[in-house]
Amino acid sequence: MKRVEKVKVELGRRSYEILVGRQLLVQIGESLATLGKGRRALVVTNPLVWDLYGSEVEKGLREAGFSWRVAILPDGEEYKTLESVQTLYDQALVAGLDRQSWIVAVGGGVVGDMAGFAAATFMRGINFVQVPTTLLAQVDSSVGGKTGVNHPKGKNLIGAFYQPRLVVSDIDSLNSLPEREWAAGLAEVVKYGMIWNEFFFEFLEQNKEGIWQRQAQPVQEMVKASCSIKAQVVSQDEQEQGLRAILNFGHTFGHGLEALGQYREWKHGEAVAVGMVMASRLAVRAGWLKEAALERLERLLTAFNLPVRAPGVDPEALWQAMLYDKKGEEGRLTFILPDRIGGVKIVKELDRQLILAAIAEVV
């Protein structure tokens, strides 16, 4: 097993590397120094993550000759606001950051989204590095340059596409995740196999026990492969004008489930898992996907302790919740539907009764 694997996100002058491996947190300063920018940094994190990993990050920055300030934000989606970003601007000024300085996001998706948006807008853009410490962040939110905050009217309505200079994914940090968080992150991993690569889906099937037990070798291969797939998609469609929409497989249904549960009942990955089953059931009903492929998806999700049903959910209520999803265009819903394991199609026109019937089979 290699100590560190590298994945390149090809975006011309904005290209960057994703490092995946073990014991990388303590080398964060060295990794930044190789990029030849300034030696001042604002580290953005939350209390739990900093208690676990702060000493390693600070040791790495110190040994590479950095000066830094730490901004600790409260943990939780409800704190992903413009007010929190204002706090980061204030801290950046106190730290004396300039355009050669760094904002370093150490944590999960909420931390990464806010720190990235602050980096995109402070002095019209300064250097930014993602150091994701959750599985969901390592395989999804840290890659691709989506940054932003929530508005009272909806999630992620304020933001910018702003690419990091580097992503550092230390898989050792995944060992501290609660089991439910680990499972939720695996939903996005399964998604990559469904939308892009049947061989990766088969790898997950063959290594499901080792992955669930967080064995280092299959986990590192899994994170690297997931990042590689997302990097390929982002490199072809950075600002979600077409192909990148396939990354939303399961999300139209999933976001509706999250909204129905008032963002408290479902974890994002759990809702996406059921959303993938609903989308696949819809594809079976439309005649695009074989029933056997849907059964393989359900077996793998179940092996990762993820839900494949949404008992008690009213199909009509879910439909109405889905209409408010930000990925609807002019009142029309866009669906990402599989036609095989390893491939999907983008569908904009579907009969409402067909959709409701597919939902009814999964609730």
Phi, psi and omega in degrees: 000126178290145179291324179218136176249152181235137175236132181259130171263110187272105180222042180062233182292343181261014179297152178204168181254150169250123177261130180232123180176197182249152176057041181267338183299319184288349179253017185298320180296317178299319180296319179290320183299329181293343180274353168074024178261201184289177183241026173243143184215147167250119179265122181253129185204186173235168188301315183296312181297318183292323176299322183283318194233000184301320183295323179292316180297314181295322177298316179297318179293318181298314184292338179264007175081024179273150162254145186208160173231147182250127175251112182258114181260150175300150182272137175133147181301330183291345179263004180276076189228167175297330178297319178294320179295323176302320176301320179293321175300315180300315181293324179296321178292318178298323181284352179072032181292145172232190186289348176266356184276181186235143160250126185244115180266117180242104182157204181269199186295325180296313178299314182296319180297315182289315180297321179295320179292321176298317180295323181293331189249340178288123183053031181063022173123114175235174184296143187220137176228138177262129174236078186286138183242002173246159179296317180302318180289321182295322185263351187223284195291337182281347186250127173117346170086011175280124177230161177159179178224168181271159173239153178307336181272351181171165181281140171055034180280343180241122182180189182205152167277117182212113187280141172290165172275341185195147170238129181241108182251103178268111185290344176298331181292342182286343182291341181271356183288138171299155185302320182294323178292322178299313179299317182299322177292327181294336178300317179292329177295312178302322179306317182298320177296321181292320188272342196224322195211106180294328179296323177291320176301317179295322176301317179295319178298316185286336185244020187299323180293312180297322178294314181299325179277000178063039174292136192300315186295306179295329179294316179297316178298321180296314181294316179300313182296319179298314179297322180296318179295314180295323179299320178298317180293313182296321181298330180272339184207079188297321189249029171057050176267348183194268187304321185301340178300337181294340177293349180270011178307125181085348188277331179296311174295317184297317179296325176297317177298317178301316181295317178299324178275010180055033176060021178241331186281321185248137162284153184306313182295325177296315179295321178295322179302310178294323178299322177294322177295317179297316179297321180290322176297320177298320179294323176296314181296326180281353177087015182263335186236140177283145180304324182297326179292318177300319180295322176297317178300313182297320179297318182291317178299318180295322178297332179265017175062034179254149180287148175236005177223159177231072186299138177087354181279132178277123183303320180293320178296320178295319178303314180296320178296322180295327181297337179271355181298141185292349180271002172284143181243115178052045176081358179255139178269140174257129179246139172256111188238134181284143170248358175187170171284118183106008180200142179223166174232152178265122186236126183252342182237111177220146180293130182301320181294326176296318180295314180297323179294321178295317177301316184300333179283345187250353181255000000 
